[in-house]
Coordinates of C-alpha atoms and ligand atoms in Angstrom, one line a residue:
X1 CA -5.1 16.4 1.9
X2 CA -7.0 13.1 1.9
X3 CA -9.3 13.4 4.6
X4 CA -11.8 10.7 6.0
X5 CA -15.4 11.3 5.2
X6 CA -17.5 10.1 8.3
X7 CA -21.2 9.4 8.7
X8 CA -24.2 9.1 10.9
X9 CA -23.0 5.3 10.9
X10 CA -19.9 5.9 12.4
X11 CA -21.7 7.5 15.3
X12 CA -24.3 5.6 16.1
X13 CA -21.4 2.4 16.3
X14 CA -19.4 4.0 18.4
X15 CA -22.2 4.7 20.4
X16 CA -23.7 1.1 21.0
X17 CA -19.8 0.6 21.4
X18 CA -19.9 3.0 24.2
X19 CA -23.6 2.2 25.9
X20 CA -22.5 -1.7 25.6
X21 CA -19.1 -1.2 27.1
X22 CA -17.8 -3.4 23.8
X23 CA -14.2 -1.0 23.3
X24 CA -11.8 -3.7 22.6
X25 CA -13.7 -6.9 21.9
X26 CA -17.0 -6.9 20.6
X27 CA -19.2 -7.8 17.3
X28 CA -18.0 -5.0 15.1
X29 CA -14.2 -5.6 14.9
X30 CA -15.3 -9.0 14.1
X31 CA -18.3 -8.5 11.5
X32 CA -15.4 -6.0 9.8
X33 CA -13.1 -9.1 9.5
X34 CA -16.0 -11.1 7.4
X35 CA -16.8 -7.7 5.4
X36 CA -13.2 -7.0 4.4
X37 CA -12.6 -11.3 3.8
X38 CA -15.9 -11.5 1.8
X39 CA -15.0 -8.0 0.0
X40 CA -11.5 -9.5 -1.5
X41 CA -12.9 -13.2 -2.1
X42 CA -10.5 -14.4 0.9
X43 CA -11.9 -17.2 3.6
X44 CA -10.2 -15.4 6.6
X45 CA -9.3 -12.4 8.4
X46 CA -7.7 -10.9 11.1
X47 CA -8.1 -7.4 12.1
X48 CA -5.0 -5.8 13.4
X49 CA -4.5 -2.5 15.2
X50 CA -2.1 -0.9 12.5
X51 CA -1.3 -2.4 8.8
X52 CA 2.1 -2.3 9.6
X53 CA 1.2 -4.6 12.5
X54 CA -0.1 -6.6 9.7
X55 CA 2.5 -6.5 7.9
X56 CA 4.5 -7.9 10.7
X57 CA 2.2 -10.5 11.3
X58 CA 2.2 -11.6 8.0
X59 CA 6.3 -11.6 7.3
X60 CA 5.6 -14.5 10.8
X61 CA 3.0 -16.3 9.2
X62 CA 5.1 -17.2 6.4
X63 CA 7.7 -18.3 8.3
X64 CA 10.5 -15.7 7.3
X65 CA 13.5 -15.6 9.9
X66 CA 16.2 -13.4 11.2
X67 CA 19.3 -13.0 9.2
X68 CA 17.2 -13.8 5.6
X69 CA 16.0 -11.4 3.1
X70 CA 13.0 -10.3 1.2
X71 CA 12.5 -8.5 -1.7
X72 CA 10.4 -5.2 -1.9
X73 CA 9.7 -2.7 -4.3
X74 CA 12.0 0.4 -3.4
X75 CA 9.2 2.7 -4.3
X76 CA 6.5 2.8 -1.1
X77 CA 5.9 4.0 2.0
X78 CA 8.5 2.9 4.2
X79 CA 6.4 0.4 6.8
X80 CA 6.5 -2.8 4.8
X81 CA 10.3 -2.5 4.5
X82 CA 10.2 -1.5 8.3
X83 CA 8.6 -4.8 9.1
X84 CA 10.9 -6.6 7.4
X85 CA 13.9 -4.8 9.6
X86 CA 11.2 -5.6 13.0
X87 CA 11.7 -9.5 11.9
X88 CA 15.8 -9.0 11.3
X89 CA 15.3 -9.8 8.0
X90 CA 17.1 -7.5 5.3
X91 CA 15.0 -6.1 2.7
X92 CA 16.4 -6.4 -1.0
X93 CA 14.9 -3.0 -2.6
X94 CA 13.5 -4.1 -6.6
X95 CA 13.2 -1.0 -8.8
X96 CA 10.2 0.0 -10.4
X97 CA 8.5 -0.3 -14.0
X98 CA 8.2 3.1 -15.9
X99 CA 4.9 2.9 -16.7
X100 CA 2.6 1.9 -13.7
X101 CA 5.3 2.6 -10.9
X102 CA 4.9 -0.9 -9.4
X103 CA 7.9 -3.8 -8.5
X104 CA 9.3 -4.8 -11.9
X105 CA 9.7 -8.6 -12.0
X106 CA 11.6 -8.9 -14.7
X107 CA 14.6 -6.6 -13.2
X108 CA 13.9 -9.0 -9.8
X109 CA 14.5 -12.4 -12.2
X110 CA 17.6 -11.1 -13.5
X111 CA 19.3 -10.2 -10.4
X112 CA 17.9 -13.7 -9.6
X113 CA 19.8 -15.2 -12.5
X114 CA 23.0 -13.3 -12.1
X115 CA 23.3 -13.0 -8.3
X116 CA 21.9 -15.5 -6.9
X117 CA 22.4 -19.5 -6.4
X118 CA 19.4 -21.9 -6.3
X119 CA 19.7 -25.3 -5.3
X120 CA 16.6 -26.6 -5.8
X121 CA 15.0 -25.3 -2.3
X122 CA 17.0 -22.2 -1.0
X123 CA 17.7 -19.3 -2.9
X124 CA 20.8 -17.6 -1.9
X125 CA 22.2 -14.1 -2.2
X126 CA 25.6 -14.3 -3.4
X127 CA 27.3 -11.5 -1.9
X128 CA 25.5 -11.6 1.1
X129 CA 25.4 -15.3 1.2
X130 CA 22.0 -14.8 3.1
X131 CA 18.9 -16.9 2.2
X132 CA 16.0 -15.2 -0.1
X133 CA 12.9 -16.0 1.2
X134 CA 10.0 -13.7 0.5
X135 CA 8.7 -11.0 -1.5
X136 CA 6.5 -8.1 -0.5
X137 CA 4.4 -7.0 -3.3
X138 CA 3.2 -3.7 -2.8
X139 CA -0.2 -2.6 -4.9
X140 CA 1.2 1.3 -5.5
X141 CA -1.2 4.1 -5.2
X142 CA -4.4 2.2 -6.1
X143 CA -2.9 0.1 -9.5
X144 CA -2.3 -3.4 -9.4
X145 CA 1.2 -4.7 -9.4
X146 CA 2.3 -7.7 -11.8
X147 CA 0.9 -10.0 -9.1
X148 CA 1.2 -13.0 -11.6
X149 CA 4.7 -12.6 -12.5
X150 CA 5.8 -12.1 -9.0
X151 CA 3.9 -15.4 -7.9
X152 CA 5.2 -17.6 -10.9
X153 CA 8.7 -16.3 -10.4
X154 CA 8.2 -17.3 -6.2
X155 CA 6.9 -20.6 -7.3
X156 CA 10.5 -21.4 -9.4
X157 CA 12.1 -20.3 -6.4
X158 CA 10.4 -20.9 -3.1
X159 CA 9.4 -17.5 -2.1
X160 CA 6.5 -17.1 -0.2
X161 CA 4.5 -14.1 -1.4
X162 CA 2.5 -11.5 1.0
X163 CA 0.4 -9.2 -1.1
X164 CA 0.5 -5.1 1.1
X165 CA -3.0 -3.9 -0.1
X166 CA -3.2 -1.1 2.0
X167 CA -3.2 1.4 -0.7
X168 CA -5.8 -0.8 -3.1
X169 CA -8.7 -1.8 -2.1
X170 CA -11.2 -2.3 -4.3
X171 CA -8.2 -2.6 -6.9
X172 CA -8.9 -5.7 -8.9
X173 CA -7.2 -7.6 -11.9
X174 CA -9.8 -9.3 -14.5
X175 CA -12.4 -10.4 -11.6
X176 CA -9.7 -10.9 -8.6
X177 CA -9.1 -8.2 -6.2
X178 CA -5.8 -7.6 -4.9
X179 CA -5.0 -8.5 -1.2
X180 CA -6.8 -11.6 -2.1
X181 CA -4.7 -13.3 -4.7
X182 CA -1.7 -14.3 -2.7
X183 CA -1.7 -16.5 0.3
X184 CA -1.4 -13.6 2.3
X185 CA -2.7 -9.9 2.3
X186 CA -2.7 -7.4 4.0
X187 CA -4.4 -3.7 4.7
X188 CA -4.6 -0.4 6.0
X189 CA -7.3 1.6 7.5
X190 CA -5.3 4.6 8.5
X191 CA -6.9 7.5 8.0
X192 CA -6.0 8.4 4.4
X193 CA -6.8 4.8 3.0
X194 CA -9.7 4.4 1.0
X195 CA -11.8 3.5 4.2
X196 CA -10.5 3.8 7.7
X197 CA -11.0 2.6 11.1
X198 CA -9.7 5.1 12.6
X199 CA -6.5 3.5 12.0
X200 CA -6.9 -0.2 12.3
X201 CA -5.1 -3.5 9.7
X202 CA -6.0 -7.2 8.7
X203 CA -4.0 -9.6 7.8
X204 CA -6.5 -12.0 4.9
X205 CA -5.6 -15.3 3.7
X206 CA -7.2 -18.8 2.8
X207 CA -5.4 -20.8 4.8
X208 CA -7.5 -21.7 8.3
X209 CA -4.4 -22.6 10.4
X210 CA -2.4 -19.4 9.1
X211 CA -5.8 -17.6 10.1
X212 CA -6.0 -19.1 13.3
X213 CA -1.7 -18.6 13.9
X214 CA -2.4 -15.4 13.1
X215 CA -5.0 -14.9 15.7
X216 CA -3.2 -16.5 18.4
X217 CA -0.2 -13.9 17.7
X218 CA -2.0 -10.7 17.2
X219 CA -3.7 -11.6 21.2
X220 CA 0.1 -12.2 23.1
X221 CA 0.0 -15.7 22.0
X222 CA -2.2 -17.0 25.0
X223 CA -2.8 -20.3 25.4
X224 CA -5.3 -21.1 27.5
X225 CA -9.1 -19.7 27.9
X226 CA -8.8 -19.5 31.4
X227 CA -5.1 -19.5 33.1
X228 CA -2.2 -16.8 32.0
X229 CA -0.6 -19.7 29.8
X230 CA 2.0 -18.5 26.9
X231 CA 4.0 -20.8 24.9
X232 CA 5.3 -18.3 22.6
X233 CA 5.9 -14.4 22.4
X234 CA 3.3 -12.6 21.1
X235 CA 2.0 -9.0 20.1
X236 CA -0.7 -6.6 21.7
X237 CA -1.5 -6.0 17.7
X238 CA -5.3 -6.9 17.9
X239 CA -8.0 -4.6 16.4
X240 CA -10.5 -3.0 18.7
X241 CA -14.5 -3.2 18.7
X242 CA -14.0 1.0 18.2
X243 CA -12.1 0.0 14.8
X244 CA -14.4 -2.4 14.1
X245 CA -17.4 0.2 14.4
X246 CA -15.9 2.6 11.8
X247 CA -14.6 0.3 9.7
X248 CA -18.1 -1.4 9.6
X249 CA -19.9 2.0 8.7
X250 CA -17.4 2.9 6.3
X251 CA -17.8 -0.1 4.3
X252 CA -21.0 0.1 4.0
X253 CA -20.0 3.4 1.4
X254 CA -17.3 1.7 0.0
X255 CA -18.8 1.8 -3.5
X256 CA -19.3 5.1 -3.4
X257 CA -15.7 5.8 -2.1
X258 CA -14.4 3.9 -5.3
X259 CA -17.1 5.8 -7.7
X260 CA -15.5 9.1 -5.8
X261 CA -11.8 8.0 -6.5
X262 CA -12.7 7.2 -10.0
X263 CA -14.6 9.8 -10.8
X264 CA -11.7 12.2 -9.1
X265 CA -8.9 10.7 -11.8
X266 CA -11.0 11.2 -14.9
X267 CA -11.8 14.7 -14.1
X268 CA -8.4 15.1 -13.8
X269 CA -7.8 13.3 -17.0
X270 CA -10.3 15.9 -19.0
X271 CA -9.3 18.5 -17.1
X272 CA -5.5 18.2 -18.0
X273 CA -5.9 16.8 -21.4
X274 CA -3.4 18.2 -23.7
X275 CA -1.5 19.9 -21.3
X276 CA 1.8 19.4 -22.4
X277 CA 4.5 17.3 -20.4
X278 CA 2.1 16.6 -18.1
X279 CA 0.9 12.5 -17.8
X280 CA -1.6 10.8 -14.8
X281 CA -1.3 7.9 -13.6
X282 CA -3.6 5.8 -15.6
X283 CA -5.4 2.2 -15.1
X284 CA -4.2 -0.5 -17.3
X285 CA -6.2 -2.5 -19.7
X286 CA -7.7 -5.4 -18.1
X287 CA -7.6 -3.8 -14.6
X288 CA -9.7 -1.7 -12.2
X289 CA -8.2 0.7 -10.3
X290 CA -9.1 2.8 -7.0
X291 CA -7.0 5.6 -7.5
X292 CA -6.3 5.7 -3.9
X293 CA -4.0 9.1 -5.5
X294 CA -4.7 10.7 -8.4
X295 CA -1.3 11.7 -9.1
X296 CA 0.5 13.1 -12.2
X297 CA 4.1 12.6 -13.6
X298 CA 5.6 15.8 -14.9
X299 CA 8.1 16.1 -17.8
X300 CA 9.9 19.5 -17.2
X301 CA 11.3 20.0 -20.3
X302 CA 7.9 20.0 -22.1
X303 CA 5.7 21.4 -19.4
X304 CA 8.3 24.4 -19.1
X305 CA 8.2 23.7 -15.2
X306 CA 9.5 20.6 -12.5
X307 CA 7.1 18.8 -10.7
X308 CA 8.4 20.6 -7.0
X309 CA 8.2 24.1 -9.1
X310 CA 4.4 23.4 -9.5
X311 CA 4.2 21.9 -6.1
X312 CA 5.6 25.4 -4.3
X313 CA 3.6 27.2 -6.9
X314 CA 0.2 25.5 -6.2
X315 CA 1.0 25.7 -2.4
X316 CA 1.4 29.5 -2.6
X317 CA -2.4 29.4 -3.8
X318 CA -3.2 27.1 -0.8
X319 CA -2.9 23.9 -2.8
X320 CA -1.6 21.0 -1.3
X321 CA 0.1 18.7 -3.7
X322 CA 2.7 15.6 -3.0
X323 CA 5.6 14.6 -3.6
X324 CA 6.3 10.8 -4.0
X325 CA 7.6 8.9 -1.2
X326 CA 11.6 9.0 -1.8
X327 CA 12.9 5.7 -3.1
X328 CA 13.8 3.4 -0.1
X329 CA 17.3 2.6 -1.3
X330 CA 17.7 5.9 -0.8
X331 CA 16.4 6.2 2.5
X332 CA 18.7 6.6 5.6
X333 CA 16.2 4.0 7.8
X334 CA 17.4 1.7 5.4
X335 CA 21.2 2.6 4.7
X336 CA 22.9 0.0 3.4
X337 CA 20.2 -2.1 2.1
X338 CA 21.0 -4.2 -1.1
X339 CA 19.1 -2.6 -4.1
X340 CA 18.3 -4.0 -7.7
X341 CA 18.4 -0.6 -9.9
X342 CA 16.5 2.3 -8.6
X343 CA 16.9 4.5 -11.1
X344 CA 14.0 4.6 -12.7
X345 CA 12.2 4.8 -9.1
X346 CA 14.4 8.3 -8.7
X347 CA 13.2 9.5 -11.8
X348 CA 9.6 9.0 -10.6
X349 CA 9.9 10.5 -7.2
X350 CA 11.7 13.9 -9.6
X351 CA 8.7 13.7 -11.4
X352 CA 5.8 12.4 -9.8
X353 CA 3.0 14.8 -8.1
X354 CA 0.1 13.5 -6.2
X355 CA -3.2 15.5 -6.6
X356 CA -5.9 16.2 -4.0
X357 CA -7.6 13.1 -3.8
X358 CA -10.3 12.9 -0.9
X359 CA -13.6 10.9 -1.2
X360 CA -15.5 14.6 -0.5
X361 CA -13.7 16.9 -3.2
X362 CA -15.6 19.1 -4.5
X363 CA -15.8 19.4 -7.9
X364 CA -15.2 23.0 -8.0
X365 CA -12.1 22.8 -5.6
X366 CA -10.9 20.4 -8.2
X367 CA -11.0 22.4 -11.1
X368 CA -9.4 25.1 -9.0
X369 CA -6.5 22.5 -8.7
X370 CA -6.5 22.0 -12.6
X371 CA -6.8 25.7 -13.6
X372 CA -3.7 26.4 -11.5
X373 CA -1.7 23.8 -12.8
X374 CA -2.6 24.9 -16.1
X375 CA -1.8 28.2 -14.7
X376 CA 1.8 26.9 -14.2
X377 CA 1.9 26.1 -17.7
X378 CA 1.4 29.2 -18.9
X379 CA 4.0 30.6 -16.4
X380 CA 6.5 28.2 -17.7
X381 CA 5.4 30.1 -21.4
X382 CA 6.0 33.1 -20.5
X383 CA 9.8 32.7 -18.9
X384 CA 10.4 30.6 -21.9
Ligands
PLP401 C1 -0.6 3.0 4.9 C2 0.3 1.9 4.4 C3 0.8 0.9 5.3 C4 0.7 1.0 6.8 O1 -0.4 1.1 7.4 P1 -0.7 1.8 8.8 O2 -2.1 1.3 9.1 O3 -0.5 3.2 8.7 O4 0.3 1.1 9.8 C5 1.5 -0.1 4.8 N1 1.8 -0.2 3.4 C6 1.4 0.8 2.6 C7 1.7 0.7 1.2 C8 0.6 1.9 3.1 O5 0.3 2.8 2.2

């Protein structure tokens, strides 16, 4: 449903890859760190073979230990929280604002104020009696989270802040794009992200030593040019030259991949207008969105139909719709898990449909989408 689009580029890459015997280290990985740095305005990069193996690196780099906790939207895909498990931290799931979807910092600052003790340096969980000490802020489905009020509510309380891009970007808020605002961020380049690398992650920060820590970690923490030295345990978690070589040729289209995102939503957004029950997910003032998705929220009782009804109905025309990722509080992997609300995350993932959303949509295969969801409205009319 959200395929990559490939070029000439890619091929004639992973070509010179090939003819220069360059697979895992080689000029592209590394020109596709300064692209993706440059891109969000960061000084540093380093390219990673998964963004949950960014992730990872990133929960290391800022110093988060086993037995501590770290807050995390409960609405995502599940591999930041899993990183936090890989580190044997405990993820605290924060539900979500109705409006954009994203980590709501003011329900995170009042289970701060009513849960938690600060001392002036250490935040502490009261019922656990664990330490806080980081928060993951997801950017959701292309829109920017409250970056700002995350960051100021870490600074009272000495969390350390690692932005998860991977869905966003491009995204930007005012002039800053997101990944970059943060100490640390970090990306995807799986194959349904924005651009891939044929899977592929980086970790992006300003910091040179973090850059450098992160480099050392991410190559089995060897510490010596020459002899088999290793002073630390470390992670086969670097990204290859073959990465490198499609992330480099899809970045050079990754304008055009943001003008095809945007354009997809706002066809969407004439094409469903006054339809009813039926709401997308829309940039905010002030912001600029990817619209990694294009996804809709559906109100049953004025559309006349859920948002899984219209799902199995638009599959039975050979039209793949999305559900939402279920909440992670409610999420076996994480049984157990301590949760800040959630409720309003549940009422998203009932209501919440993501549309087809890749780069190459057609426009006709998109209003084939939109005529049968109208379709379903007219259904839902008829069995009124
Ligand atoms: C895709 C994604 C990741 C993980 O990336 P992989 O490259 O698949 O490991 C992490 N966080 C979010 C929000 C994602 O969408």
């Amino acid at each position: 449903m959200y395929v990559p689009v490939l070029g000439r580029e890619e091929v004639s890459n992973l070509t010179s890859c090939v003819e220069n015997n360059e697979l895992i280290r080689g000029p592209f990985a590394t020109q596709f760190e300064r692209q993706i740095a440059g891109f969000v305005g960061a000084a540093h990069a380093v390219g990673t073979n998964s963004g949950t193996a960014a992730l990872h690196v990133a929960l290391m780099l800022s110093g988060v230990q086993a037995g501590e906790e770290v807050f995390i939207t409960t609405l995502t895909f599940i591999a930041p929280a899993n990183t936090i498990a890989y580190m044997g931290a405990h993820p605290i799931f924060v539900d979500v604002r109705d409006d954009d979807w994203q980590i709501d910092a003011a329900r995170m600052e009042r289970f701060i104020a009513e849960r938690c003790d600060f001392d002036g340096q250490v935040l502490r969980n009261r019922e656990t009696g664990r330490r806080i000490t980081a928060v993951i802020v997801v950017h959701f489905f292309g829109m920017p989270a409250d970056i700002d009020a995350i960051m100021a509510l870490a600074a009272r309380y000495n969390l350390k802040v690692i932005e998860d891009a991977a869905q966003a970007l491009g995204t930007r808020i005012g002039t800053r794009r997101v990944g970059g605002i943060a100490p640390i961020g970090c990306f995807s380049f799986y194959g349904n992200k924005l651009i891939t690398a044929g899977g592929g992650g980086m970790v992006v920060t300003g910091g040179e030593a973090m850059a450098a820590r992160g480099r050392y970690l991410v190559n089995q923490a060897k510490d010596d040019p020459v002899e088999t030295l290793h002073n630390e345990i470390g992670y086969n978690y670097r990204m290859t030259n073959l990465h490198g070589a499609i992330g480099c040729a899809q970045f050079g289209r990754i304008e055009q991949h943001i003008a095809a995102k945007r354009a997809i939503s706002q066809r969407y957004l004439a094409g469903l207008a006054g339809l009813g029950g039926v709401e997308l997910l829309r940039e905010k003032p002030g912001t600029f969105c990817t619209y990694w998705l294009s996804s809709i929220r559906v109100d049953a009782r004025r559309f006349g139909m859920t948002a899984r009804d219209i799902l199995a109905r638009l599959r039975g025309l050979e039209i793949e719709t999305l559900p939402v990722y279920q909440p992670l509080h409610r999420s076996k992997a994480h049984e157990g898990a301590q949760h800040c609300g959630g409720a309003v995350a549940e009422r998203i993932a009932e209501e919440a449909l993501s549309l087809p959303s890749s780069v190459d949509l057609s426009a006709d295969d998109q209003d084939r989408v939109i005529d049968a969801i109208r379709s379903c409205a007219k259904a839902a009319r008829r069995t009124a």
